[in-house]
Short mmCIF file of C-alpha atoms and ligand atoms in Angstrom, two decimals:
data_model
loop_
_atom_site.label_atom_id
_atom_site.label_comp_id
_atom_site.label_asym_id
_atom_site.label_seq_id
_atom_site.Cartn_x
_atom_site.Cartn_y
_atom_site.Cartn_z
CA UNK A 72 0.00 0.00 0.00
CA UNK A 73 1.50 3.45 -0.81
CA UNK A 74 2.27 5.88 1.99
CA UNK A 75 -1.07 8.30 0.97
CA UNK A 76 -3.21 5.65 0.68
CA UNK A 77 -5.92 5.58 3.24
CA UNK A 78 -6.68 3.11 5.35
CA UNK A 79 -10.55 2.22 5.85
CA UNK A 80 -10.49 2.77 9.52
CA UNK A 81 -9.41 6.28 8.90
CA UNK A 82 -11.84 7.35 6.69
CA UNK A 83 -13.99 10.33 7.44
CA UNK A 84 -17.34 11.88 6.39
CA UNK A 85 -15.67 15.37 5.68
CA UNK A 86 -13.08 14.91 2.75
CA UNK A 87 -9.66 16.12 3.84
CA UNK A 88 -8.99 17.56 0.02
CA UNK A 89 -11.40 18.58 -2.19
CA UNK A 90 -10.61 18.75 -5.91
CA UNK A 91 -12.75 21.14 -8.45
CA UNK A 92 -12.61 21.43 -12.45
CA UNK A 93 -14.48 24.77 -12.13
CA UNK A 94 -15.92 23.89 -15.62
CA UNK A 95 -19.14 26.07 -17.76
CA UNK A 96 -18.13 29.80 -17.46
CA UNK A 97 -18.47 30.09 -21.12
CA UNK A 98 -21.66 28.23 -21.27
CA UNK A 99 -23.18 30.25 -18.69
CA UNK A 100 -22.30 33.53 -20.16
CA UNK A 101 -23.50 32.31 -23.86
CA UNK A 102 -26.87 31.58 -21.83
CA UNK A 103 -27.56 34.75 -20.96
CA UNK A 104 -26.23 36.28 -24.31
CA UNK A 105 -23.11 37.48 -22.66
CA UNK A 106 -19.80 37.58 -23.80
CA UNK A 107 -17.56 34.44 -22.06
CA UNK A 108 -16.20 36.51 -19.88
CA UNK A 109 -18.87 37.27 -18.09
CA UNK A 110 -18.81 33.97 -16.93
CA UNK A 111 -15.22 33.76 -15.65
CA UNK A 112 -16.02 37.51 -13.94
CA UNK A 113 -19.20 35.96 -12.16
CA UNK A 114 -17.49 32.26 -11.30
CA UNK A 115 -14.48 34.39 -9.65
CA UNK A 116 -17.17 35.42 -7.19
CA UNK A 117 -17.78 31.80 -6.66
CA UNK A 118 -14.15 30.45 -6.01
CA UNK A 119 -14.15 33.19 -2.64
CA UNK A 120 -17.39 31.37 -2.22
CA UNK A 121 -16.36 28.17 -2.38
CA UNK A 122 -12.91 28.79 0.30
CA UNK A 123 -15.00 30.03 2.73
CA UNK A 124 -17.72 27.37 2.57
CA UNK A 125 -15.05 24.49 2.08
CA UNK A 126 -12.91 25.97 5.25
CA UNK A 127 -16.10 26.04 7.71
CA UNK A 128 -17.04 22.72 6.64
CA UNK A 129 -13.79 21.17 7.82
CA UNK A 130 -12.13 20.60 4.62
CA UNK A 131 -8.14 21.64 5.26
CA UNK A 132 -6.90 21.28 1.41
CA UNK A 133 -8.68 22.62 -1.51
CA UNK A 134 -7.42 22.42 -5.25
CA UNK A 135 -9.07 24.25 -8.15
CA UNK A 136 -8.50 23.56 -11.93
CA UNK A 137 -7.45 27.42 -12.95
CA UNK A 138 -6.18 27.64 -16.47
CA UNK A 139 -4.94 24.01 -17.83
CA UNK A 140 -1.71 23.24 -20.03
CA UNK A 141 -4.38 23.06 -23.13
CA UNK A 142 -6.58 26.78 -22.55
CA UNK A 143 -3.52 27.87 -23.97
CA UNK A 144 -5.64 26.88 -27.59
CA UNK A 145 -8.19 29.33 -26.52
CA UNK A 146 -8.26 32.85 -28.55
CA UNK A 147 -5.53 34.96 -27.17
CA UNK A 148 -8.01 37.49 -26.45
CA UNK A 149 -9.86 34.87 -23.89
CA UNK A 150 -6.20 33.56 -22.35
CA UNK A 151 -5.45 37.31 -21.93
CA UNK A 152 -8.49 38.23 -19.99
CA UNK A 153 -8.07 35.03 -18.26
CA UNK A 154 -4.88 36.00 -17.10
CA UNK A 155 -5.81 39.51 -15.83
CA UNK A 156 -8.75 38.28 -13.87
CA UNK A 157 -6.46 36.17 -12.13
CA UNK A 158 -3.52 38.62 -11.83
CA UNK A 159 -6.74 40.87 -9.84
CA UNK A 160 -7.38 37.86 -8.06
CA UNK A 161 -4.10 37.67 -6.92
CA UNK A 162 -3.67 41.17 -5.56
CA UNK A 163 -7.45 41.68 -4.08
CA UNK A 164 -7.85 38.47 -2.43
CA UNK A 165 -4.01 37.50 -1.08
CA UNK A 166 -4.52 39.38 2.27
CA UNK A 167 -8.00 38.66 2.95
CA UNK A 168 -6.74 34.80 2.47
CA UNK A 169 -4.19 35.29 4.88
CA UNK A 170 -6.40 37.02 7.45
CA UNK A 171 -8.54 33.65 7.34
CA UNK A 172 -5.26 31.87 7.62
CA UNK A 173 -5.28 30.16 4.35
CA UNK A 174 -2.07 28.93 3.00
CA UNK A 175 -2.10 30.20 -0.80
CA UNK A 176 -0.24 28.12 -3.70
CA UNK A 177 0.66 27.59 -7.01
CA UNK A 178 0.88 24.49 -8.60
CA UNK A 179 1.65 24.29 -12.85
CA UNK A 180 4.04 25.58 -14.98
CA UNK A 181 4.00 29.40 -14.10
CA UNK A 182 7.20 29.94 -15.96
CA UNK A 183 5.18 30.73 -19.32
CA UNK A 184 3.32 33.05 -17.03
CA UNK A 185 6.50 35.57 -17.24
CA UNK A 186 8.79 36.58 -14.22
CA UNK A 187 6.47 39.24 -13.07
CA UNK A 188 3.77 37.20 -12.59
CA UNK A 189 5.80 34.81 -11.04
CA UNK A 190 7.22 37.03 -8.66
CA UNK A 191 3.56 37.63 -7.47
CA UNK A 192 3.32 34.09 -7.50
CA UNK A 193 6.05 33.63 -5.07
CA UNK A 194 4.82 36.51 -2.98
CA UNK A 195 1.52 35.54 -2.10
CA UNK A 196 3.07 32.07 -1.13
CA UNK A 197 5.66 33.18 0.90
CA UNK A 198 3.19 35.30 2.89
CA UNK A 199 0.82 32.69 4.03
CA UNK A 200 3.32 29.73 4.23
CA UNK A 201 2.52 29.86 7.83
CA UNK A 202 -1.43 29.32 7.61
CA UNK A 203 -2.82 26.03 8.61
CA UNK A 204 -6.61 26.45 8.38
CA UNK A 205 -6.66 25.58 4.81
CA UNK A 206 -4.32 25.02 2.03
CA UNK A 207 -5.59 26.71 -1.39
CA UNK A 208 -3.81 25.44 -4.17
CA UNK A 209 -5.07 26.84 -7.79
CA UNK A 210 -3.72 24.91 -10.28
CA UNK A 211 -2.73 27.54 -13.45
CA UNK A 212 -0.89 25.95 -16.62
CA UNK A 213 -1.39 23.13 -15.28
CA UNK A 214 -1.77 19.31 -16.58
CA UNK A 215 -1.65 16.09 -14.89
CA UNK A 216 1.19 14.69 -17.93
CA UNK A 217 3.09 17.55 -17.58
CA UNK A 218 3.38 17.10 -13.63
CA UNK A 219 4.27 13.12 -14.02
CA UNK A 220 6.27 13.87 -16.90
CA UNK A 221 8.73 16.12 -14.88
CA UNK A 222 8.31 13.76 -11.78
CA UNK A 223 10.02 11.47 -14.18
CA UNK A 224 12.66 13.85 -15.44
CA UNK A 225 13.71 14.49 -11.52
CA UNK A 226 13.90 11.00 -10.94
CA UNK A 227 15.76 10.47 -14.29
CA UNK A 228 18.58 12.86 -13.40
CA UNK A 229 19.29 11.74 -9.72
CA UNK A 230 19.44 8.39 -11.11
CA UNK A 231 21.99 9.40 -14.05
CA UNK A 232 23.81 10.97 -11.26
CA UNK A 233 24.24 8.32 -9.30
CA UNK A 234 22.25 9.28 -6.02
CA UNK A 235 19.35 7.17 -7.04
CA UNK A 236 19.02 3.46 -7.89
CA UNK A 237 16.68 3.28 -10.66
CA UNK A 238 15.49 -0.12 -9.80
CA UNK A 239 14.43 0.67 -6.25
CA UNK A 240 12.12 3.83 -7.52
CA UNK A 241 8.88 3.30 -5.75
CA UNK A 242 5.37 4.95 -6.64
CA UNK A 243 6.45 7.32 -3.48
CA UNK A 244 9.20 8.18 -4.76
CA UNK A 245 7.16 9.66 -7.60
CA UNK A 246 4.58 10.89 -5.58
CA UNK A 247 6.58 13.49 -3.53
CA UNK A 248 7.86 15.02 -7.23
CA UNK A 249 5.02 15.80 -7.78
CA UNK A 250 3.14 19.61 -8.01
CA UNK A 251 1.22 17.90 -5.04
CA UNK A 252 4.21 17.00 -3.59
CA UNK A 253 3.23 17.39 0.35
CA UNK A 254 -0.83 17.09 -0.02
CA UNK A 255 -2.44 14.13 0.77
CA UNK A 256 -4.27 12.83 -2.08
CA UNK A 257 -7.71 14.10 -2.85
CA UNK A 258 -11.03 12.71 -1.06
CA UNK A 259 -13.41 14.48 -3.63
CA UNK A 260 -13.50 15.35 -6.77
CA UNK A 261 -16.26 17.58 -8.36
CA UNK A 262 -16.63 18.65 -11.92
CA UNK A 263 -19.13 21.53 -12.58
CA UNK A 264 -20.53 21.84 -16.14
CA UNK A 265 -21.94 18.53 -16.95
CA UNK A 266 -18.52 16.90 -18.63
CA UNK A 267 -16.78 13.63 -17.49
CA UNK A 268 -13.66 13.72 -18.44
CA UNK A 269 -10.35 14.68 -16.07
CA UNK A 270 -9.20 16.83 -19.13
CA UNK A 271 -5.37 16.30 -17.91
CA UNK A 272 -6.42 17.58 -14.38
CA UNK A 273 -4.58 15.54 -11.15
CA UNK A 274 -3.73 12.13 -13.31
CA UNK A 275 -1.83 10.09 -10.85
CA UNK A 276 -3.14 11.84 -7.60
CA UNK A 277 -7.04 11.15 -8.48
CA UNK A 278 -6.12 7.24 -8.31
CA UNK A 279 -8.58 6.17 -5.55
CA UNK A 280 -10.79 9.75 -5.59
CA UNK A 281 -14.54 9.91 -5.22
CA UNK A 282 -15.58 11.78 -8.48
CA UNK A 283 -18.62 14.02 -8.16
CA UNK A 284 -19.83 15.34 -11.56
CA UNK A 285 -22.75 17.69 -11.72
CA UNK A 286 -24.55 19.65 -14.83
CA UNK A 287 -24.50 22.49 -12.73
CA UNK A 288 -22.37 25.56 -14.19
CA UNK A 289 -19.51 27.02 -12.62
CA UNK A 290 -20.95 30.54 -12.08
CA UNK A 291 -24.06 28.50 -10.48
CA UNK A 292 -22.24 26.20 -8.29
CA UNK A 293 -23.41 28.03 -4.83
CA UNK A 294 -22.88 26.72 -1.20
CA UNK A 295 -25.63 24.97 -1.59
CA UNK A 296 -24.20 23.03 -4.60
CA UNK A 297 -21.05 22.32 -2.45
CA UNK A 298 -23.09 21.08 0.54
CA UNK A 299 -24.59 18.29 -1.88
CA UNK A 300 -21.55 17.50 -3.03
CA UNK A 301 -20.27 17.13 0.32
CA UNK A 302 -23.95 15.18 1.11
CA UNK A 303 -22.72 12.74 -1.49
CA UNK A 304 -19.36 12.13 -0.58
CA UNK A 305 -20.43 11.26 3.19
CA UNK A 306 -22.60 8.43 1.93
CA UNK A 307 -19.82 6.73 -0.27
CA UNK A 308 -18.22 3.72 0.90
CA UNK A 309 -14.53 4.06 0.17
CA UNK A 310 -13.24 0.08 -0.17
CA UNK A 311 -9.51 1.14 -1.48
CA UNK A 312 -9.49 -2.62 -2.87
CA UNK A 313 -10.39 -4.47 0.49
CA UNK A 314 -14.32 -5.88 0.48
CA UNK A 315 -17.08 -4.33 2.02
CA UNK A 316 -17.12 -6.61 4.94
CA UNK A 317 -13.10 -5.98 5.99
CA UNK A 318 -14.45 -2.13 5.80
CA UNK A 319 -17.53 -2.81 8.12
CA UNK A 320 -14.93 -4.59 10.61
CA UNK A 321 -12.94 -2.24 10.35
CA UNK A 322 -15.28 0.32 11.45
CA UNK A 323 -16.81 -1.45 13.83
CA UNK A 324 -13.09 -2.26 15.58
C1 IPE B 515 -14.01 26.96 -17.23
O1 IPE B 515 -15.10 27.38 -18.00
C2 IPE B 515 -12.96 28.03 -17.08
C3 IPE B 515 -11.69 27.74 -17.76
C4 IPE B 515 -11.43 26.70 -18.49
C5 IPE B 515 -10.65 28.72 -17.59
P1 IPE B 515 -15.06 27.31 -19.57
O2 IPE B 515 -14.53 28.59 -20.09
O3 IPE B 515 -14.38 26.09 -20.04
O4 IPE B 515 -16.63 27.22 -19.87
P2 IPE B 515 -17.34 26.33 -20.99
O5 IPE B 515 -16.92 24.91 -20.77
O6 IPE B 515 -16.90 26.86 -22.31
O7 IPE B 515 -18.80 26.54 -20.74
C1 IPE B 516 -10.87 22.14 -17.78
O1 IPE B 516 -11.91 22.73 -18.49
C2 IPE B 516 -9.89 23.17 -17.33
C3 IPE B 516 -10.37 24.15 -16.36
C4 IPE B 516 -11.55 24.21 -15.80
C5 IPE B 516 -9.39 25.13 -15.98
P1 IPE B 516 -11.94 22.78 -20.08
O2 IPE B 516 -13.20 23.47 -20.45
O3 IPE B 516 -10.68 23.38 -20.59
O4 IPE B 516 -11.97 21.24 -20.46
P2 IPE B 516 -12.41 20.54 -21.84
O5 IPE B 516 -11.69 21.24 -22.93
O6 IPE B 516 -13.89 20.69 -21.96
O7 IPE B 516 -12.03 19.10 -21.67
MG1 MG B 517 -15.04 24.19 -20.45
#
């Protein structure tokens, strides 16, 4: 069994990481005859939304799907905008995160970004590295190959360099190279807009995830939303390859 994998009698109602492709912004702005972004202004308002509702309800890391490795196909006008609403983000909602003590992060490729963003970036960690109450990690030019593929690389080069042998590289070995590094592995996943797909979201890390997908849109996905999703998740019974009976003993131990 691998290090992050949970054992039965440790499960919980309340996932421990929560997972969200905030999916449908476009949709809901077409909808109302708006233009897209109207939909990425309006589901902004629902990622403060979703902190505060996932921090009271006991939830202590939260991941969200921000701009993947592939919206880099959308029209440069859209990637632009999408970039400046979260550059805003950044600056407006950095200290009210760290009043709340929420640890802020950023897991992807952010080079491509440009240094100044970066240097944001880097900012808005370093000031809340402290915070406990919940981790926020938004995943921007991001994808699930990308972060296995350089897990790989790591491994690759401490292995050409002799401090590794590449026949004892275990899955947890892998595991702590990755963006995720120091996160347990995610309890719930939930994928607004009606799609099923992972679209090249947390690939190795989703392995033995509860996967919550709703029609609901993005900019519609209100506390209310969340609480069902959390609703749902409680009533799952998480087997991690044991049978249902070694789970029943082990919660009745
Ligand atoms: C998700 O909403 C936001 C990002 C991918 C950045 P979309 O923009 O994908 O909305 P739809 O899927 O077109 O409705
Ligand atoms: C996934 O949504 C990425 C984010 C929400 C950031 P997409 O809208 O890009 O996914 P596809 O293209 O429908 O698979
Ligand atoms: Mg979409």
């Amino acid at each position: 069994m691998t290090r992050s994998a949970p054992h039965p009698a440790g499960a919980s109602n309340i996932p421990r990481h929560v997972a969200v492709i905030m999916d449908g912004n476009g949709r809901w702005a077409k909808s109302r005859g708006l233009p897209r972004v109207a939909g990425h202004r309006k589901g902004r308002e629902r990622v403060r939304e979703l902190v505060e509702a996932a921090g009271e309800s006991g939830v202590r890391y939260l991941t969200l799907f921000a701009f993947s490795s592939e919206n880099w196909r959308r029209p440069a006008q859209e990637v632009e905008l999408l970039l400046d609403l979260f550059l805003a983000a950044l600056d407006q909602e950095v200290a009210r995160l760290h009043e709340n003590g929420v640890r802020f992060q950023v897991i992807g490729d952010t080079a491509r970004f440009g240094d100044k963003i970066v240097e944001r970036i880097r900012a808005a960690e370093a000031l809340t590295r402290g915070n406990t109450a919940l981790t926020l990690s938004i995943a921007a030019n991001y994808g699930g190959r990308w972060d296995i593929t350089r897990a790989c690389a790591e491994l690759a080069r401490a292995a050409v360099s002799g401090a590794i042998d590449p026949a004892r590289i275990t899955p947890e070995m892998v595991e702590q190279r990755l963006a995720t590094g120091a996160l347990p592995e995610p309890d719930l996943f939930i994928r607004t807009g009606g799609e099923q797909r992972i679209s090249n979201f947390l690939l190795w890390q989703l392995a033995y995830t509860e996967l919550y997908f709703t029609p609901v849109l993005w900019p519609d996905f209100d506390r209310e939303q969340f609480a069902a999703a959390l609703a749902w998740f409680a009533a799952r019974e998480r087997r991690f390859g044991f049978t249902g009976e070694q789970i029943d003993a082990a919660r009745n131990a």
